[in-house]
mmCIF file of C-alpha atoms in Angstrom:
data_model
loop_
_atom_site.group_PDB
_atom_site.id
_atom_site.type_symbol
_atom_site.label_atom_id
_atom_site.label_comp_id
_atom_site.label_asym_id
_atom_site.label_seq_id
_atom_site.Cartn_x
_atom_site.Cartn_y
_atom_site.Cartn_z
ATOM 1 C CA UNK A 1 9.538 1.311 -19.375
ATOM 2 C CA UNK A 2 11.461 4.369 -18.330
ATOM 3 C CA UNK A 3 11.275 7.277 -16.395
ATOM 4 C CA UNK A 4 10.772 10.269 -19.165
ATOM 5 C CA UNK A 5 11.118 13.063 -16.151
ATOM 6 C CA UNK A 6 10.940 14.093 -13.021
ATOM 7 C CA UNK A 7 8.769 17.236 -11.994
ATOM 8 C CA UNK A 8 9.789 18.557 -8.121
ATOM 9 C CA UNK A 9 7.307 21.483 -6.451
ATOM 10 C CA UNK A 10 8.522 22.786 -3.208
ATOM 11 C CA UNK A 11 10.506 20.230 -2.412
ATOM 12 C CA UNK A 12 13.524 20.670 -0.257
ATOM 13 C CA UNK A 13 15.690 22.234 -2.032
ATOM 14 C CA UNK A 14 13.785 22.508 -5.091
ATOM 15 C CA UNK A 15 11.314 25.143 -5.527
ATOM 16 C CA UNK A 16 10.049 24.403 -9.243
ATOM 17 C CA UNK A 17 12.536 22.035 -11.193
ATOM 18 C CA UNK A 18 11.704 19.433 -13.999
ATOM 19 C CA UNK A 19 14.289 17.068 -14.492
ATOM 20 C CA UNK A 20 14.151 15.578 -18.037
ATOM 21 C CA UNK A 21 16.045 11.934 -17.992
ATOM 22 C CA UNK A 22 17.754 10.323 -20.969
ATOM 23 C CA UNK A 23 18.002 6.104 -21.507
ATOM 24 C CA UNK A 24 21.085 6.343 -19.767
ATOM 25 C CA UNK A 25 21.205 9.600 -17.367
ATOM 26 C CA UNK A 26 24.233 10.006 -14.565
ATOM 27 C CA UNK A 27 23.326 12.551 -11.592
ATOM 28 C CA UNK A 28 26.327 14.364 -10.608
ATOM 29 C CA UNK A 29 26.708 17.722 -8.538
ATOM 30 C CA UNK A 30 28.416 19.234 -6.035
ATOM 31 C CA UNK A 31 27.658 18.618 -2.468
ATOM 32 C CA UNK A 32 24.462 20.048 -0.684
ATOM 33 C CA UNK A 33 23.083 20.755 -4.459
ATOM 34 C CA UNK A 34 19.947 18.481 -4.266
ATOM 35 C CA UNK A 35 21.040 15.190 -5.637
ATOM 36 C CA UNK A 36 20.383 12.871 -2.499
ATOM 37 C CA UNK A 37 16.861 14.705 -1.900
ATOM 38 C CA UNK A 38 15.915 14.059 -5.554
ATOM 39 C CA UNK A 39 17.019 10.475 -5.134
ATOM 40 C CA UNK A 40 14.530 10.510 -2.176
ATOM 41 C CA UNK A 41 12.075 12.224 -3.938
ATOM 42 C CA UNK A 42 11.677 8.682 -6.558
ATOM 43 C CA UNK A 43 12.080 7.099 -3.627
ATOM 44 C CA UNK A 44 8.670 8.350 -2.149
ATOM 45 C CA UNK A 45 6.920 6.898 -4.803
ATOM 46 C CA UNK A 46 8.909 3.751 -6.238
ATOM 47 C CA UNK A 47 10.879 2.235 -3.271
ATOM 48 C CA UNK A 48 8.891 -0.552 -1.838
ATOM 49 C CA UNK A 49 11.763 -0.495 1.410
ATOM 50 C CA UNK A 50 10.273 2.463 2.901
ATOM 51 C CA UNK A 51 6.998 2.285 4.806
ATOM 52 C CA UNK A 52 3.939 3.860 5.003
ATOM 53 C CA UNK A 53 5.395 5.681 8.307
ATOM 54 C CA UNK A 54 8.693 6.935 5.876
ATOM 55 C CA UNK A 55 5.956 8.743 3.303
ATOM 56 C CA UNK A 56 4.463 11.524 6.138
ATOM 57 C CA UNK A 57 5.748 14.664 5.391
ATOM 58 C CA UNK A 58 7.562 16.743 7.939
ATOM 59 C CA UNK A 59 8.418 20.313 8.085
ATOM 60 C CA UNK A 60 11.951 20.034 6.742
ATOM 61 C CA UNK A 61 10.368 18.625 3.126
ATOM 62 C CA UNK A 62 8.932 21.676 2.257
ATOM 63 C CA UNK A 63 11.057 24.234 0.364
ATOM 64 C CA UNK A 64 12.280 27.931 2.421
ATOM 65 C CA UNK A 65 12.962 30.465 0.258
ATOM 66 C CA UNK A 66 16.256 32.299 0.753
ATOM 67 C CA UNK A 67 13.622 35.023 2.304
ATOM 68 C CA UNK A 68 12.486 32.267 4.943
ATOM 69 C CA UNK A 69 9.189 31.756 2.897
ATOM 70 C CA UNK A 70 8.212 28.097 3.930
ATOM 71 C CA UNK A 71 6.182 26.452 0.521
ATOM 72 C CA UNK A 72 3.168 25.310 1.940
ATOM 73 C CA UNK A 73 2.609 22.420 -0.762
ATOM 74 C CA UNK A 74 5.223 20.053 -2.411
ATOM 75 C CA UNK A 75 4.607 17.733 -5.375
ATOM 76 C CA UNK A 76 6.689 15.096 -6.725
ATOM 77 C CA UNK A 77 5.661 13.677 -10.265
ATOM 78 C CA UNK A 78 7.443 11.175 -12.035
ATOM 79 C CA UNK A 79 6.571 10.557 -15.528
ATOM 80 C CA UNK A 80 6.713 7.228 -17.555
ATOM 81 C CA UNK A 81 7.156 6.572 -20.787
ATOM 82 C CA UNK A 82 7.661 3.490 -23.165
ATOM 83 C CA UNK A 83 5.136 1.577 -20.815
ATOM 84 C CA UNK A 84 4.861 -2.319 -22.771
ATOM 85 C CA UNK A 85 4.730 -4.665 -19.573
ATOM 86 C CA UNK A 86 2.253 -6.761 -19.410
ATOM 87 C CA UNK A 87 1.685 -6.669 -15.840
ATOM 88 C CA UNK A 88 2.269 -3.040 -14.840
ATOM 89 C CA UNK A 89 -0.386 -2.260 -17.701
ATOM 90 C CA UNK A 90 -2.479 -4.262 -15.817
ATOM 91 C CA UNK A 91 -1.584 -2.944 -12.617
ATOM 92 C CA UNK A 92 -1.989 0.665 -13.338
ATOM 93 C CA UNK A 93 -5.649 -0.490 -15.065
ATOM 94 C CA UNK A 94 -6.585 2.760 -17.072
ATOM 95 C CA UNK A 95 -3.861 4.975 -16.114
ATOM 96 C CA UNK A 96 -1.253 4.034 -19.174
ATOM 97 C CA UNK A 97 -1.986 6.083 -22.288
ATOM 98 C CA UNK A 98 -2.454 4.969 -25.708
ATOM 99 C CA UNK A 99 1.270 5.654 -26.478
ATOM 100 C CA UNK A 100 2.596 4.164 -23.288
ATOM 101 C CA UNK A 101 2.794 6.971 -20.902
ATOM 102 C CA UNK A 102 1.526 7.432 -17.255
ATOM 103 C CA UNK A 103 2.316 9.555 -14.240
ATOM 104 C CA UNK A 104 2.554 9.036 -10.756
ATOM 105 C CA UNK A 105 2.238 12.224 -8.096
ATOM 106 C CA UNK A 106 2.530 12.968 -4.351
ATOM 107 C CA UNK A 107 1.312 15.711 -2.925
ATOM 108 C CA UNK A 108 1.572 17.214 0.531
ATOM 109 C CA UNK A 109 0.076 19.825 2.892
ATOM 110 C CA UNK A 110 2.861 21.435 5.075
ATOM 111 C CA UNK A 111 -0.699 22.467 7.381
ATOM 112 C CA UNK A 112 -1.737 18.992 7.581
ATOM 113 C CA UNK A 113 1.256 17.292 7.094
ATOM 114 C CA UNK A 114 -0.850 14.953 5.243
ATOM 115 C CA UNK A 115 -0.070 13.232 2.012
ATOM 116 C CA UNK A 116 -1.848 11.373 -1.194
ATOM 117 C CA UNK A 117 -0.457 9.470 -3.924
ATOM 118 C CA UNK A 118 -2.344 9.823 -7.436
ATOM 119 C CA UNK A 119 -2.312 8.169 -10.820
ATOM 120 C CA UNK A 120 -3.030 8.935 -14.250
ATOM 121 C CA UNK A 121 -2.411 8.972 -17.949
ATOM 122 C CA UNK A 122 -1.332 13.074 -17.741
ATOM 123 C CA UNK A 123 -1.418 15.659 -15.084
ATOM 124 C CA UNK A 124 -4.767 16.896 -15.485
ATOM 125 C CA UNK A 125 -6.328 13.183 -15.707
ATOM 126 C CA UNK A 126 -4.748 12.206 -11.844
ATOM 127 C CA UNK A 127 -7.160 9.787 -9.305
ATOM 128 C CA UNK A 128 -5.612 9.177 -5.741
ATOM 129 C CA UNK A 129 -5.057 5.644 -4.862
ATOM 130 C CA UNK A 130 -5.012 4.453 -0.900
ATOM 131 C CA UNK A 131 -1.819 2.172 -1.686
ATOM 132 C CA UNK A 132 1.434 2.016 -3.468
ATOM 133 C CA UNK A 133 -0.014 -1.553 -4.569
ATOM 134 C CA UNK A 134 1.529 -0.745 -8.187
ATOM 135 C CA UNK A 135 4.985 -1.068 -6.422
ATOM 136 C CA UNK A 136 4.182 -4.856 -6.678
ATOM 137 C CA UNK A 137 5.130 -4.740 -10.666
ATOM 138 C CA UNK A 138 6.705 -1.392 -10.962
ATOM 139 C CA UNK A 139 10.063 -1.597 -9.401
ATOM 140 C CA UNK A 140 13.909 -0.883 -10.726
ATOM 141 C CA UNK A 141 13.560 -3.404 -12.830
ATOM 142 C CA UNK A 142 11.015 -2.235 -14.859
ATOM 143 C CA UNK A 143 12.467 1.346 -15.230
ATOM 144 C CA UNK A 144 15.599 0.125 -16.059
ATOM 145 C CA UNK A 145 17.495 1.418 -13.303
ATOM 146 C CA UNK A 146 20.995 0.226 -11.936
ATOM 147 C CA UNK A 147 24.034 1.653 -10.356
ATOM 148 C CA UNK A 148 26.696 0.598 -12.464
ATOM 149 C CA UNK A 149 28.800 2.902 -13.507
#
């Protein structure tokens, strides 16, 4: 399993990026260019550290436009691919494609400051779950992740 890309809406720094990630992928940039808020941004939806409490949404997640234009949504999608494990098939139940693929989203409402989590085999195919209880299987581990360099 591996993380195919990474789709950012309004957040931060990022007004509308997609990130497309290789087998082996090395995130370098200069500083204040986004690299530590995209780092958050899979941590939202695959660190099992943070707490419920660490997912809310504050005012400083949603993108400003140079103009001062606050975004009033964000999204965060991260996009599998090569899915074959046993148990995170079974964990995401439905949501895995025929070919292996599945996506996971967060959304939030800079009015409500409220946020969901959703799950599906493609973006328009998405159903909100109440937990991150697929963070029991999917972890680092299972989208080959490390910080060797």
């Amino acid at each position: 399993m591996e993380i195919e890309k990474v789709i950012l809406k309004g957040f931060r720094n990022y007004l509308d990026a997609t990130v497309n990630l290789q087998s082996k992928t090395l995130i370098i940039g200069a500083n204040d260019s986004g690299k530590t808020n995209f780092i958050f941004a899979l941590r939202l939806l695959l660190d099992k550290t943070l707490s419920e409490s660490d997912l809310e949404p504050n005012e400083s997640d949603f993108h400003i436009s140079q103009e001062g234009i606050q975004q009033e949504h964000l999204s965060i999608e991260v996009h599998f691919k090569d899915i074959k494990e046993d148990a995170v098939i079974s964990v995401l139940k439905g949501n895995v494609s025929s070919d292996g693929k599945s996506i996971l989203r967060y959304d939030a409402s800079r009015k409500s400051l409220e946020h969901s989590i959703k799950v599906g085999v493609d973006a328009k195919h998405l159903t909100t779950v109440n937990s991150r209880f697929y963070l029991k299987y999917l972890n680092l581990k299972y989208v080959k992740s490390s910080r060797d360099l």
